[in-house]
């Protein structure tokens, strides 16, 4: 008997052809790729602290904020504010621009959009 | 000496003129309230793990998913999947509905919308 191939690709090997048929209905859709899930989880981890949420909120409401104003605004020491800014920067959520003595921070809109997209109903 | 008003608007009443002048330029806006920042940070913490990001992604792509399908979908044991589901549920991001043997999970759209809003430029 001749095997009729309708696909443009080469026939699958016998072992693959013997796989069970995929159930389309009702089965959960394929999980997100490992890399994407890890990247998003890293951004969420960077935001998993009230002080960092406050910093991001401030930056979302201003074009940029001087690092020199952060400590007072979030009620922490300058060293603590600096630590939180570093974690947000390392996660790619904010970027800093040094001008003279101070670094001025602003959000990275594309990264925030990626999070919003990942939290939107398909 | 007469005060010269260059504004096109009517002079402010005396009570308003005595208020300190607000510094519009450069000052960061007021930080988010502590309760709001803590609530958001709690949700971000619940999402700060690739397995939980994958679970949420699956739920966003389906009306609901049976707990019985989660372990395979995220490549973890049933006990681990159950642990991750509990953390997402405790954070109010998903809810479960027991029907017979299994619990069926779905997202809580309002909570996800709150996160998206907190990540949106003002």
GROMACS .gro file of C-alpha atoms in nm:
model
  244
    1UNK     CA    1   0.000   0.000   0.000
    2UNK     CA    2   0.127   0.347  -0.083
    3UNK     CA    3   0.132   0.616   0.182
    4UNK     CA    4  -0.032   0.938   0.057
    5UNK     CA    5   0.143   1.248   0.187
    6UNK     CA    6  -0.059   1.569   0.177
    7UNK     CA    7   0.198   1.774   0.364
    8UNK     CA    8   0.467   1.964   0.174
    9UNK     CA    9   0.714   1.835   0.427
   10UNK     CA   10   0.876   1.494   0.426
   11UNK     CA   11   0.672   1.218   0.590
   12UNK     CA   12   0.726   1.189   0.961
   13UNK     CA   13   0.922   0.890   1.080
   14UNK     CA   14   0.719   0.590   1.191
   15UNK     CA   15   0.784   0.666   1.558
   16UNK     CA   16   0.627   1.011   1.526
   17UNK     CA   17   0.330   0.882   1.329
   18UNK     CA   18   0.248   0.654   1.617
   19UNK     CA   19   0.207   0.943   1.862
   20UNK     CA   20  -0.145   0.981   2.005
   21UNK     CA   21  -0.369   1.239   1.841
   22UNK     CA   22  -0.360   1.577   2.018
   23UNK     CA   23  -0.680   1.673   2.193
   24UNK     CA   24  -0.760   2.025   2.074
   25UNK     CA   25  -1.076   2.082   2.270
   26UNK     CA   26  -1.051   2.164   2.636
   27UNK     CA   27  -0.684   2.089   2.689
   28UNK     CA   28  -0.494   2.389   2.827
   29UNK     CA   29  -0.295   2.578   2.566
   30UNK     CA   30   0.078   2.521   2.553
   31UNK     CA   31   0.264   2.679   2.838
   32UNK     CA   32   0.470   2.991   2.776
   33UNK     CA   33   0.831   2.932   2.666
   34UNK     CA   34   1.079   2.896   2.952
   35UNK     CA   35   1.281   3.202   2.850
   36UNK     CA   36   0.976   3.427   2.832
   37UNK     CA   37   0.845   3.303   3.167
   38UNK     CA   38   1.186   3.357   3.331
   39UNK     CA   39   1.217   3.708   3.187
   40UNK     CA   40   0.873   3.808   3.310
   41UNK     CA   41   0.928   3.648   3.650
   42UNK     CA   42   1.249   3.851   3.684
   43UNK     CA   43   1.061   4.174   3.620
   44UNK     CA   44   0.789   4.076   3.866
   45UNK     CA   45   1.054   3.996   4.128
   46UNK     CA   46   1.203   4.342   4.080
   47UNK     CA   47   0.860   4.488   4.153
   48UNK     CA   48   0.786   4.265   4.452
   49UNK     CA   49   0.863   4.532   4.710
   50UNK     CA   50   0.648   4.830   4.817
   51UNK     CA   51   0.941   5.075   4.793
   52UNK     CA   52   1.012   4.972   4.434
   53UNK     CA   53   0.644   4.993   4.346
   54UNK     CA   54   0.646   5.349   4.482
   55UNK     CA   55   0.955   5.440   4.281
   56UNK     CA   56   0.800   5.306   3.962
   57UNK     CA   57   0.477   5.489   4.035
   58UNK     CA   58   0.667   5.817   4.073
   59UNK     CA   59   0.854   5.762   3.750
   60UNK     CA   60   0.530   5.683   3.568
   61UNK     CA   61   0.399   6.021   3.677
   62UNK     CA   62   0.703   6.223   3.573
   63UNK     CA   63   0.928   6.242   3.272
   64UNK     CA   64   1.221   6.167   3.500
   65UNK     CA   65   1.312   6.186   3.868
   66UNK     CA   66   1.650   6.272   4.018
   67UNK     CA   67   1.796   5.999   4.239
   68UNK     CA   68   1.850   6.278   4.492
   69UNK     CA   69   1.472   6.308   4.541
   70UNK     CA   70   1.396   5.936   4.575
   71UNK     CA   71   1.492   5.873   4.936
   72UNK     CA   72   1.262   6.141   5.076
   73UNK     CA   73   0.981   6.045   4.842
   74UNK     CA   74   0.975   5.679   4.951
   75UNK     CA   75   1.071   5.745   5.313
   76UNK     CA   76   1.400   5.552   5.304
   77UNK     CA   77   1.767   5.635   5.338
   78UNK     CA   78   1.964   5.736   5.030
   79UNK     CA   79   2.152   5.403   5.040
   80UNK     CA   80   1.828   5.204   5.051
   81UNK     CA   81   1.676   5.409   4.770
   82UNK     CA   82   1.992   5.350   4.566
   83UNK     CA   83   1.964   4.974   4.625
   84UNK     CA   84   1.603   4.969   4.506
   85UNK     CA   85   1.688   5.178   4.200
   86UNK     CA   86   1.964   4.932   4.109
   87UNK     CA   87   1.726   4.634   4.122
   88UNK     CA   88   1.475   4.811   3.898
   89UNK     CA   89   1.753   4.913   3.659
   90UNK     CA   90   1.900   4.560   3.651
   91UNK     CA   91   1.556   4.427   3.557
   92UNK     CA   92   1.544   4.671   3.267
   93UNK     CA   93   1.239   4.852   3.401
   94UNK     CA   94   1.410   5.190   3.441
   95UNK     CA   95   1.718   5.359   3.300
   96UNK     CA   96   1.937   5.629   3.448
   97UNK     CA   97   2.115   5.920   3.287
   98UNK     CA   98   2.399   6.081   3.479
   99UNK     CA   99   2.414   6.461   3.449
  100UNK     CA  100   2.673   6.618   3.674
  101UNK     CA  101   2.644   6.490   4.030
  102UNK     CA  102   2.311   6.313   3.996
  103UNK     CA  103   2.151   6.031   3.803
  104UNK     CA  104   1.808   6.102   3.658
  105UNK     CA  105   1.580   5.801   3.615
  106UNK     CA  106   1.294   5.727   3.380
  107UNK     CA  107   1.087   5.419   3.295
  108UNK     CA  108   1.146   5.193   2.995
  109UNK     CA  109   0.799   5.193   2.836
  110UNK     CA  110   0.861   4.884   2.619
  111UNK     CA  111   0.937   4.667   2.923
  112UNK     CA  112   0.627   4.783   3.107
  113UNK     CA  113   0.422   4.718   2.793
  114UNK     CA  114   0.559   4.362   2.783
  115UNK     CA  115   0.434   4.305   3.138
  116UNK     CA  116   0.094   4.457   3.062
  117UNK     CA  117   0.062   4.234   2.755
  118UNK     CA  118   0.146   3.927   2.962
  119UNK     CA  119  -0.139   4.016   3.199
  120UNK     CA  120  -0.402   4.070   2.932
  121UNK     CA  121  -0.676   3.820   2.848
  122UNK     CA  122  -0.619   3.658   2.509
  123UNK     CA  123   0.467   9.962   4.499
  124UNK     CA  124   0.208   9.804   4.272
  125UNK     CA  125   0.218   9.433   4.188
  126UNK     CA  126   0.209   9.381   3.813
  127UNK     CA  127   0.001   9.082   3.703
  128UNK     CA  128   0.104   8.945   3.366
  129UNK     CA  129  -0.140   8.653   3.370
  130UNK     CA  130  -0.445   8.668   3.146
  131UNK     CA  131  -0.652   8.527   3.429
  132UNK     CA  132  -0.824   8.734   3.695
  133UNK     CA  133  -0.615   8.803   4.006
  134UNK     CA  134  -0.653   8.532   4.267
  135UNK     CA  135  -0.844   8.617   4.587
  136UNK     CA  136  -0.633   8.732   4.879
  137UNK     CA  137  -0.664   8.395   5.057
  138UNK     CA  138  -0.521   8.214   4.757
  139UNK     CA  139  -0.243   8.466   4.706
  140UNK     CA  140  -0.118   8.395   5.057
  141UNK     CA  141  -0.066   8.024   4.989
  142UNK     CA  142   0.291   7.915   4.929
  143UNK     CA  143   0.375   7.885   4.564
  144UNK     CA  144   0.379   7.521   4.446
  145UNK     CA  145   0.696   7.408   4.278
  146UNK     CA  146   0.576   7.250   3.957
  147UNK     CA  147   0.908   7.192   3.792
  148UNK     CA  148   1.126   6.899   3.885
  149UNK     CA  149   0.974   6.793   4.216
  150UNK     CA  150   0.865   6.427   4.207
  151UNK     CA  151   0.493   6.370   4.249
  152UNK     CA  152   0.371   6.230   4.580
  153UNK     CA  153   0.456   5.865   4.637
  154UNK     CA  154   0.182   5.603   4.618
  155UNK     CA  155  -0.001   5.526   4.945
  156UNK     CA  156   0.160   5.254   5.158
  157UNK     CA  157  -0.142   5.022   5.139
  158UNK     CA  158  -0.162   5.042   4.760
  159UNK     CA  159   0.212   4.982   4.723
  160UNK     CA  160   0.199   4.682   4.958
  161UNK     CA  161  -0.101   4.533   4.777
  162UNK     CA  162   0.067   4.565   4.438
  163UNK     CA  163   0.399   4.433   4.570
  164UNK     CA  164   0.216   4.127   4.704
  165UNK     CA  165   0.069   4.054   4.362
  166UNK     CA  166   0.408   4.102   4.196
  167UNK     CA  167   0.566   3.865   4.448
  168UNK     CA  168   0.306   3.602   4.362
  169UNK     CA  169   0.409   3.636   3.997
  170UNK     CA  170   0.784   3.634   4.064
  171UNK     CA  171   0.833   3.272   3.959
  172UNK     CA  172   0.844   3.127   3.606
  173UNK     CA  173   0.606   2.843   3.694
  174UNK     CA  174   0.345   3.087   3.821
  175UNK     CA  175   0.390   3.309   3.516
  176UNK     CA  176   0.324   3.001   3.301
  177UNK     CA  177   0.013   2.912   3.499
  178UNK     CA  178  -0.124   3.264   3.464
  179UNK     CA  179  -0.045   3.264   3.094
  180UNK     CA  180  -0.241   2.942   3.048
  181UNK     CA  181  -0.536   3.078   3.239
  182UNK     CA  182  -0.533   3.396   3.033
  183UNK     CA  183  -0.565   3.182   2.721
  184UNK     CA  184  -0.851   2.968   2.846
  185UNK     CA  185  -1.180   3.025   3.024
  186UNK     CA  186  -1.059   2.791   3.296
  187UNK     CA  187  -0.807   2.513   3.346
  188UNK     CA  188  -0.844   2.203   3.562
  189UNK     CA  189  -0.584   2.170   3.837
  190UNK     CA  190  -0.536   1.816   3.705
  191UNK     CA  191  -0.382   1.954   3.384
  192UNK     CA  192  -0.147   2.207   3.546
  193UNK     CA  193   0.140   1.981   3.652
  194UNK     CA  194   0.200   1.841   3.303
  195UNK     CA  195   0.157   2.181   3.141
  196UNK     CA  196   0.425   2.348   3.354
  197UNK     CA  197   0.649   2.041   3.381
  198UNK     CA  198   0.625   2.008   3.759
  199UNK     CA  199   0.485   1.753   4.003
  200UNK     CA  200   0.121   1.777   4.109
  201UNK     CA  201   0.229   1.887   4.458
  202UNK     CA  202   0.445   2.168   4.318
  203UNK     CA  203   0.172   2.282   4.081
  204UNK     CA  204  -0.070   2.286   4.374
  205UNK     CA  205   0.172   2.501   4.576
  206UNK     CA  206   0.203   2.754   4.294
  207UNK     CA  207  -0.174   2.763   4.244
  208UNK     CA  208  -0.220   2.836   4.615
  209UNK     CA  209   0.018   3.135   4.603
  210UNK     CA  210  -0.163   3.281   4.300
  211UNK     CA  211  -0.499   3.221   4.469
  212UNK     CA  212  -0.383   3.376   4.799
  213UNK     CA  213  -0.275   3.687   4.606
  214UNK     CA  214  -0.624   3.712   4.459
  215UNK     CA  215  -0.501   3.670   4.102
  216UNK     CA  216  -0.693   3.348   4.035
  217UNK     CA  217  -0.994   3.174   4.183
  218UNK     CA  218  -1.082   2.806   4.193
  219UNK     CA  219  -1.415   2.632   4.163
  220UNK     CA  220  -1.438   2.274   4.289
  221UNK     CA  221  -1.651   2.049   4.073
  222UNK     CA  222  -1.638   1.684   4.178
  223UNK     CA  223  -1.283   1.565   4.224
  224UNK     CA  224  -1.108   1.862   4.068
  225UNK     CA  225  -1.070   2.235   4.114
  226UNK     CA  226  -1.102   2.447   3.799
  227UNK     CA  227  -0.912   2.775   3.800
  228UNK     CA  228  -0.965   3.103   3.621
  229UNK     CA  229  -0.812   3.450   3.643
  230UNK     CA  230  -0.960   3.744   3.836
  231UNK     CA  231  -0.969   4.011   3.561
  232UNK     CA  232  -1.011   4.303   3.803
  233UNK     CA  233  -0.687   4.220   3.986
  234UNK     CA  234  -0.492   4.191   3.664
  235UNK     CA  235  -0.640   4.521   3.547
  236UNK     CA  236  -0.520   4.684   3.870
  237UNK     CA  237  -0.165   4.570   3.794
  238UNK     CA  238  -0.184   4.686   3.434
  239UNK     CA  239  -0.310   5.027   3.548
  240UNK     CA  240  -0.021   5.056   3.794
  241UNK     CA  241   0.222   4.997   3.508
  242UNK     CA  242   0.072   5.253   3.272
  243UNK     CA  243   0.223   5.596   3.204
  244UNK     CA  244   0.013   5.873   3.355
   0.00000   0.00000   0.00000
